[in-house]
Coordinates of C-alpha atoms in Angstrom, one line a residue:
N1 CA 34.6 -36.7 120.5
R2 CA 37.5 -37.0 118.1
L3 CA 41.2 -36.3 118.5
N4 CA 43.1 -35.9 115.3
G5 CA 40.1 -37.2 113.4
V6 CA 39.8 -40.5 115.4
F7 CA 37.0 -41.1 118.0
C8 CA 38.6 -41.0 121.4
T9 CA 37.2 -44.5 122.3
E10 CA 39.0 -45.9 119.2
N11 CA 42.2 -43.9 119.5
R12 CA 45.0 -46.3 120.4
W13 CA 47.6 -43.5 120.4
L14 CA 45.6 -41.7 123.1
L15 CA 44.4 -44.7 125.2
Q16 CA 47.4 -47.0 125.0
D17 CA 50.5 -45.1 123.8
V18 CA 50.0 -41.9 125.9
L19 CA 47.7 -42.8 128.8
R20 CA 49.0 -46.3 129.6
D21 CA 52.5 -46.5 128.2
E22 CA 53.8 -43.0 128.6
W23 CA 51.9 -41.8 131.7
G24 CA 51.7 -45.2 133.4
F25 CA 47.9 -45.2 133.9
D26 CA 46.8 -48.7 135.2
G27 CA 43.2 -48.0 135.8
F28 CA 40.3 -48.5 133.4
V29 CA 38.9 -46.2 130.7
V30 CA 35.1 -45.7 130.6
S31 CA 33.3 -44.2 127.6
D32 CA 31.0 -41.2 127.8
W33 CA 27.3 -42.4 127.8
W34 CA 26.6 -43.5 124.2
G35 CA 30.1 -42.3 123.3
N36 CA 31.4 -45.6 122.0
R37 CA 31.1 -46.1 118.3
S38 CA 32.5 -49.6 117.7
T39 CA 33.4 -53.0 119.1
V40 CA 36.7 -54.2 117.6
P41 CA 38.4 -50.8 117.2
A42 CA 37.4 -49.6 120.7
I43 CA 38.5 -52.7 122.6
N44 CA 41.7 -53.0 120.6
A45 CA 42.5 -49.3 121.2
G46 CA 42.1 -49.6 124.9
L47 CA 38.5 -48.9 126.0
N48 CA 37.6 -51.0 129.0
V49 CA 34.0 -50.2 129.8
E50 CA 31.2 -49.0 127.5
M51 CA 28.5 -46.8 129.1
P52 CA 25.7 -47.2 129.7
G53 CA 26.5 -50.8 130.5
V54 CA 22.9 -51.9 131.0
E55 CA 22.2 -52.1 127.3
P56 CA 25.5 -52.5 125.4
R57 CA 25.5 -51.0 122.0
Y58 CA 28.9 -52.4 120.9
F59 CA 30.3 -54.5 123.8
G60 CA 28.3 -57.2 125.6
H61 CA 27.5 -60.1 123.2
Y62 CA 29.0 -58.1 120.2
L63 CA 32.3 -58.3 122.0
L64 CA 31.9 -62.0 122.7
D65 CA 31.2 -62.6 119.0
A66 CA 34.3 -60.6 118.0
V67 CA 36.4 -62.8 120.3
R68 CA 34.9 -65.9 118.9
R69 CA 35.6 -64.7 115.4
G70 CA 39.2 -63.9 116.3
D71 CA 38.8 -60.2 115.7
V72 CA 39.7 -59.6 119.4
S73 CA 42.3 -61.7 121.1
Q74 CA 41.8 -63.4 124.4
D75 CA 44.9 -61.6 125.6
T76 CA 43.4 -58.2 124.7
L77 CA 40.1 -59.1 126.4
D78 CA 42.1 -60.1 129.6
K79 CA 44.0 -56.8 129.5
R80 CA 40.8 -54.8 129.3
C81 CA 39.1 -56.9 132.1
R82 CA 42.0 -56.9 134.6
P83 CA 41.8 -53.3 135.7
V84 CA 38.1 -53.5 136.3
L85 CA 38.4 -56.7 138.3
R86 CA 41.3 -55.3 140.3
T87 CA 39.1 -52.3 141.2
V88 CA 36.1 -54.5 142.2
L89 CA 38.4 -56.6 144.4
R90 CA 40.0 -53.6 146.0
D91 CA 36.6 -52.1 146.8
V92 CA 35.6 -55.3 148.5
E93 CA 38.8 -55.5 150.5
E94 CA 38.6 -51.8 151.5
T95 CA 35.2 -52.3 153.0
N96 CA 36.7 -55.1 155.2
G97 CA 34.4 -57.6 153.6
S98 CA 31.2 -55.6 154.5
V99 CA 30.1 -56.4 150.9
E100 CA 29.5 -60.1 151.7
I101 CA 29.7 -61.9 148.4
P102 CA 32.1 -64.8 149.1
D103 CA 31.3 -66.8 145.9
R104 CA 31.6 -63.8 143.6
T105 CA 34.8 -62.6 145.3
A106 CA 36.4 -66.0 144.9
L107 CA 35.3 -66.1 141.3
L108 CA 36.8 -62.6 140.6
R109 CA 40.0 -63.6 142.3
R110 CA 40.2 -66.7 140.2
A111 CA 39.5 -64.7 137.0
V112 CA 42.3 -62.2 137.8
S113 CA 44.8 -65.0 138.6
E114 CA 44.0 -67.0 135.5
S115 CA 44.0 -64.1 133.0

């Protein structure tokens, strides 16, 4: 889907300026299934998660390559990962630890604190 001629997953005005900056949204944005059309424009615009995540079309190793080339900054990658990690950690805490993954939980906490 496009808004004002720009795919919504690549629309910085929509995802960053309106959703995050104006409305104060601090969660993460997930594409429709097969709705993402790019790597660099989408991540830089504010897309956090590409669906389906099992077989990434534009994120996954493509995103890693874009970071290594310098097309996506480490800061941007951190900003896109933080809300996802916060949600995972909150879900683990809300279940009172019934999701017993101590090593993964520690790793996620470290990733959030160091990003």
